[in-house]
């Protein structure tokens, strides 16, 4: 039985211990527990960016043959068995950005443990985003902090490139 980890706001832990993890619109988002801790908990910073202060990890198990959706964020997912999804992520060349969706609620009897997680673990926006220059268009930079400073810096670099 593969073990999965679901990241949730810490203030929801008492409710989850009592009633389990409720299925959202698409299901329960989770990651398989793999030998690399970072891969299993990579979503912490991205979820915190959306306004959650403190996140906790809820570990649960599902049967090997349970159908789940697996794939990279914002790419098409495929339906497969839970054990196959775990193996795919574990053996992927770049496992960052993967997610697993269980299409049902997780009952309290299926929960294994609840733990605090480091709040600075993972990536923001997209995996490997810090390796690309930021998009400064009005849509992408809407609501970001210090956008004007980034735009001035980009303009200064463009002027330097033109003068060279």
PDB file of C-alpha atoms in Angstrom, residues 17-150:
ATOM      1  CA  UNK A  17      -8.102  13.788  12.391  1.00  0.00           C
ATOM      2  CA  UNK A  18     -11.775  13.630  13.315  1.00  0.00           C
ATOM      3  CA  UNK A  19     -13.365  13.372   9.846  1.00  0.00           C
ATOM      4  CA  UNK A  20     -10.610  12.613   7.336  1.00  0.00           C
ATOM      5  CA  UNK A  21      -9.596  14.585   4.253  1.00  0.00           C
ATOM      6  CA  UNK A  22     -12.576  15.814   2.281  1.00  0.00           C
ATOM      7  CA  UNK A  23     -12.514  15.545  -1.479  1.00  0.00           C
ATOM      8  CA  UNK A  24     -12.203  18.905  -3.191  1.00  0.00           C
ATOM      9  CA  UNK A  25     -13.547  19.814  -6.606  1.00  0.00           C
ATOM     10  CA  UNK A  26     -11.250  17.381  -8.420  1.00  0.00           C
ATOM     11  CA  UNK A  27     -10.203  15.100  -5.580  1.00  0.00           C
ATOM     12  CA  UNK A  28      -7.511  14.997  -2.899  1.00  0.00           C
ATOM     13  CA  UNK A  29      -4.193  16.424  -4.108  1.00  0.00           C
ATOM     14  CA  UNK A  30      -1.182  14.565  -2.756  1.00  0.00           C
ATOM     15  CA  UNK A  31       2.304  13.275  -3.468  1.00  0.00           C
ATOM     16  CA  UNK A  32       3.697   9.800  -2.843  1.00  0.00           C
ATOM     17  CA  UNK A  33       6.211   9.430  -0.050  1.00  0.00           C
ATOM     18  CA  UNK A  34       9.470   8.701  -1.864  1.00  0.00           C
ATOM     19  CA  UNK A  35      13.052   8.437  -0.544  1.00  0.00           C
ATOM     20  CA  UNK A  36      13.771  12.085  -1.447  1.00  0.00           C
ATOM     21  CA  UNK A  37      12.000  14.232   1.180  1.00  0.00           C
ATOM     22  CA  UNK A  38      12.072  17.325  -1.051  1.00  0.00           C
ATOM     23  CA  UNK A  39      10.127  15.593  -3.841  1.00  0.00           C
ATOM     24  CA  UNK A  40       7.328  14.483  -1.530  1.00  0.00           C
ATOM     25  CA  UNK A  41       6.984  17.932   0.077  1.00  0.00           C
ATOM     26  CA  UNK A  42       7.854  20.167  -2.887  1.00  0.00           C
ATOM     27  CA  UNK A  43       4.496  21.980  -2.921  1.00  0.00           C
ATOM     28  CA  UNK A  44       4.924  23.742   0.456  1.00  0.00           C
ATOM     29  CA  UNK A  45       6.180  27.106  -0.823  1.00  0.00           C
ATOM     30  CA  UNK A  46       3.700  27.282  -3.692  1.00  0.00           C
ATOM     31  CA  UNK A  47       0.777  26.590  -1.357  1.00  0.00           C
ATOM     32  CA  UNK A  48       2.054  29.150   1.149  1.00  0.00           C
ATOM     33  CA  UNK A  49       2.259  31.732  -1.629  1.00  0.00           C
ATOM     34  CA  UNK A  50      -1.517  31.440  -1.975  1.00  0.00           C
ATOM     35  CA  UNK A  51      -2.054  32.772   1.531  1.00  0.00           C
ATOM     36  CA  UNK A  52      -1.685  29.876   3.974  1.00  0.00           C
ATOM     37  CA  UNK A  53       0.572  30.732   6.885  1.00  0.00           C
ATOM     38  CA  UNK A  54       1.535  27.341   8.318  1.00  0.00           C
ATOM     39  CA  UNK A  55       1.125  24.034   6.520  1.00  0.00           C
ATOM     40  CA  UNK A  56       1.209  20.525   7.937  1.00  0.00           C
ATOM     41  CA  UNK A  57       1.630  17.147   6.242  1.00  0.00           C
ATOM     42  CA  UNK A  58      -1.022  14.444   6.551  1.00  0.00           C
ATOM     43  CA  UNK A  59       0.190  10.965   5.594  1.00  0.00           C
ATOM     44  CA  UNK A  60      -2.278   8.304   4.441  1.00  0.00           C
ATOM     45  CA  UNK A  61      -2.281   4.997   2.579  1.00  0.00           C
ATOM     46  CA  UNK A  62      -4.451   3.770  -0.276  1.00  0.00           C
ATOM     47  CA  UNK A  63      -4.631   0.293  -1.856  1.00  0.00           C
ATOM     48  CA  UNK A  64      -2.097  -0.509  -4.598  1.00  0.00           C
ATOM     49  CA  UNK A  65      -4.729  -0.901  -7.303  1.00  0.00           C
ATOM     50  CA  UNK A  66      -6.745   2.235  -6.489  1.00  0.00           C
ATOM     51  CA  UNK A  67      -7.126   4.457  -9.572  1.00  0.00           C
ATOM     52  CA  UNK A  68      -5.487   7.882  -9.254  1.00  0.00           C
ATOM     53  CA  UNK A  69      -4.606  10.674 -11.677  1.00  0.00           C
ATOM     54  CA  UNK A  70      -0.889  11.448 -12.054  1.00  0.00           C
ATOM     55  CA  UNK A  71       0.938  14.087 -14.063  1.00  0.00           C
ATOM     56  CA  UNK A  72       2.760  17.383 -13.957  1.00  0.00           C
ATOM     57  CA  UNK A  73       0.980  20.503 -12.837  1.00  0.00           C
ATOM     58  CA  UNK A  74      -0.823  22.250 -15.749  1.00  0.00           C
ATOM     59  CA  UNK A  75      -0.245  19.307 -18.110  1.00  0.00           C
ATOM     60  CA  UNK A  76      -2.642  16.458 -18.971  1.00  0.00           C
ATOM     61  CA  UNK A  77      -2.820  13.749 -16.303  1.00  0.00           C
ATOM     62  CA  UNK A  78      -3.330  10.046 -16.847  1.00  0.00           C
ATOM     63  CA  UNK A  79      -5.343   7.533 -14.860  1.00  0.00           C
ATOM     64  CA  UNK A  80      -3.339   4.666 -13.359  1.00  0.00           C
ATOM     65  CA  UNK A  81      -2.998   2.551 -10.217  1.00  0.00           C
ATOM     66  CA  UNK A  82      -1.619   4.188  -7.066  1.00  0.00           C
ATOM     67  CA  UNK A  83       1.465   1.938  -7.024  1.00  0.00           C
ATOM     68  CA  UNK A  84       2.169   2.790 -10.683  1.00  0.00           C
ATOM     69  CA  UNK A  85       1.891   6.529  -9.956  1.00  0.00           C
ATOM     70  CA  UNK A  86       4.369   6.189  -7.094  1.00  0.00           C
ATOM     71  CA  UNK A  87       6.798   4.303  -9.309  1.00  0.00           C
ATOM     72  CA  UNK A  88       6.475   6.872 -12.117  1.00  0.00           C
ATOM     73  CA  UNK A  89       7.333   9.783  -9.818  1.00  0.00           C
ATOM     74  CA  UNK A  90      10.100   7.868  -8.068  1.00  0.00           C
ATOM     75  CA  UNK A  91      11.830   7.005 -11.348  1.00  0.00           C
ATOM     76  CA  UNK A  92      11.196  10.290 -13.199  1.00  0.00           C
ATOM     77  CA  UNK A  93      14.261  12.168 -14.432  1.00  0.00           C
ATOM     78  CA  UNK A  94      12.813  15.431 -13.039  1.00  0.00           C
ATOM     79  CA  UNK A  95      10.069  14.728 -10.474  1.00  0.00           C
ATOM     80  CA  UNK A  96       9.455  18.413  -9.673  1.00  0.00           C
ATOM     81  CA  UNK A  97       5.974  19.593 -10.551  1.00  0.00           C
ATOM     82  CA  UNK A  98       4.260  16.210 -10.380  1.00  0.00           C
ATOM     83  CA  UNK A  99       0.999  15.764  -8.507  1.00  0.00           C
ATOM     84  CA  UNK A 100      -1.323  12.867  -7.739  1.00  0.00           C
ATOM     85  CA  UNK A 101      -5.084  13.241  -7.394  1.00  0.00           C
ATOM     86  CA  UNK A 102      -7.098  10.646  -5.479  1.00  0.00           C
ATOM     87  CA  UNK A 103     -10.718  10.829  -6.645  1.00  0.00           C
ATOM     88  CA  UNK A 104     -12.379  10.290  -3.300  1.00  0.00           C
ATOM     89  CA  UNK A 105     -12.289  11.475   0.286  1.00  0.00           C
ATOM     90  CA  UNK A 106      -9.787   9.904   2.662  1.00  0.00           C
ATOM     91  CA  UNK A 107     -11.375   8.488   5.813  1.00  0.00           C
ATOM     92  CA  UNK A 108      -9.890   8.950   9.294  1.00  0.00           C
ATOM     93  CA  UNK A 109      -9.042   5.232   9.469  1.00  0.00           C
ATOM     94  CA  UNK A 110      -6.729   5.598   6.457  1.00  0.00           C
ATOM     95  CA  UNK A 111      -4.642   8.366   8.053  1.00  0.00           C
ATOM     96  CA  UNK A 112      -1.200   7.261   9.236  1.00  0.00           C
ATOM     97  CA  UNK A 113       0.330  10.353  10.849  1.00  0.00           C
ATOM     98  CA  UNK A 114       0.346  14.142  10.876  1.00  0.00           C
ATOM     99  CA  UNK A 115       3.574  16.129  11.008  1.00  0.00           C
ATOM    100  CA  UNK A 116       4.818  19.673  10.847  1.00  0.00           C
ATOM    101  CA  UNK A 117       6.914  20.444   7.758  1.00  0.00           C
ATOM    102  CA  UNK A 118       9.602  23.071   7.112  1.00  0.00           C
ATOM    103  CA  UNK A 119       7.820  26.114   5.685  1.00  0.00           C
ATOM    104  CA  UNK A 120      10.599  27.081   3.244  1.00  0.00           C
ATOM    105  CA  UNK A 121      10.756  23.804   1.331  1.00  0.00           C
ATOM    106  CA  UNK A 122       9.978  23.621  -2.379  1.00  0.00           C
ATOM    107  CA  UNK A 123       9.542  25.982  -5.316  1.00  0.00           C
ATOM    108  CA  UNK A 124       7.289  28.927  -6.116  1.00  0.00           C
ATOM    109  CA  UNK A 125       5.345  29.657  -9.309  1.00  0.00           C
ATOM    110  CA  UNK A 126       6.799  26.732 -11.323  1.00  0.00           C
ATOM    111  CA  UNK A 127       9.647  24.260 -10.809  1.00  0.00           C
ATOM    112  CA  UNK A 128      12.991  25.768 -11.884  1.00  0.00           C
ATOM    113  CA  UNK A 129      11.353  29.206 -12.187  1.00  0.00           C
ATOM    114  CA  UNK A 130      14.405  30.967 -10.740  1.00  0.00           C
ATOM    115  CA  UNK A 131      16.398  29.886 -13.805  1.00  0.00           C
ATOM    116  CA  UNK A 132      14.208  31.989 -16.149  1.00  0.00           C
ATOM    117  CA  UNK A 133      13.742  35.748 -16.296  1.00  0.00           C
ATOM    118  CA  UNK A 134      10.393  36.855 -14.865  1.00  0.00           C
ATOM    119  CA  UNK A 135       7.528  37.763 -17.179  1.00  0.00           C
ATOM    120  CA  UNK A 136       6.721  41.396 -16.431  1.00  0.00           C
ATOM    121  CA  UNK A 137       3.529  41.705 -18.469  1.00  0.00           C
ATOM    122  CA  UNK A 138       0.553  43.213 -16.598  1.00  0.00           C
ATOM    123  CA  UNK A 139      -1.238  39.860 -16.373  1.00  0.00           C
ATOM    124  CA  UNK A 140       1.648  37.775 -15.018  1.00  0.00           C
ATOM    125  CA  UNK A 141       2.952  40.396 -12.586  1.00  0.00           C
ATOM    126  CA  UNK A 142      -0.490  41.351 -11.254  1.00  0.00           C
ATOM    127  CA  UNK A 143      -0.289  41.664  -7.466  1.00  0.00           C
ATOM    128  CA  UNK A 144       3.383  40.732  -7.183  1.00  0.00           C
ATOM    129  CA  UNK A 145       5.621  42.565  -4.756  1.00  0.00           C
ATOM    130  CA  UNK A 146       8.328  44.932  -6.082  1.00  0.00           C
ATOM    131  CA  UNK A 147       7.226  44.632  -9.733  1.00  0.00           C
ATOM    132  CA  UNK A 148       8.110  48.250 -10.500  1.00  0.00           C
ATOM    133  CA  UNK A 149      11.665  47.654  -9.296  1.00  0.00           C
ATOM    134  CA  UNK A 150      11.930  44.557 -11.525  1.00  0.00           C
TER     135      UNK A 150
END
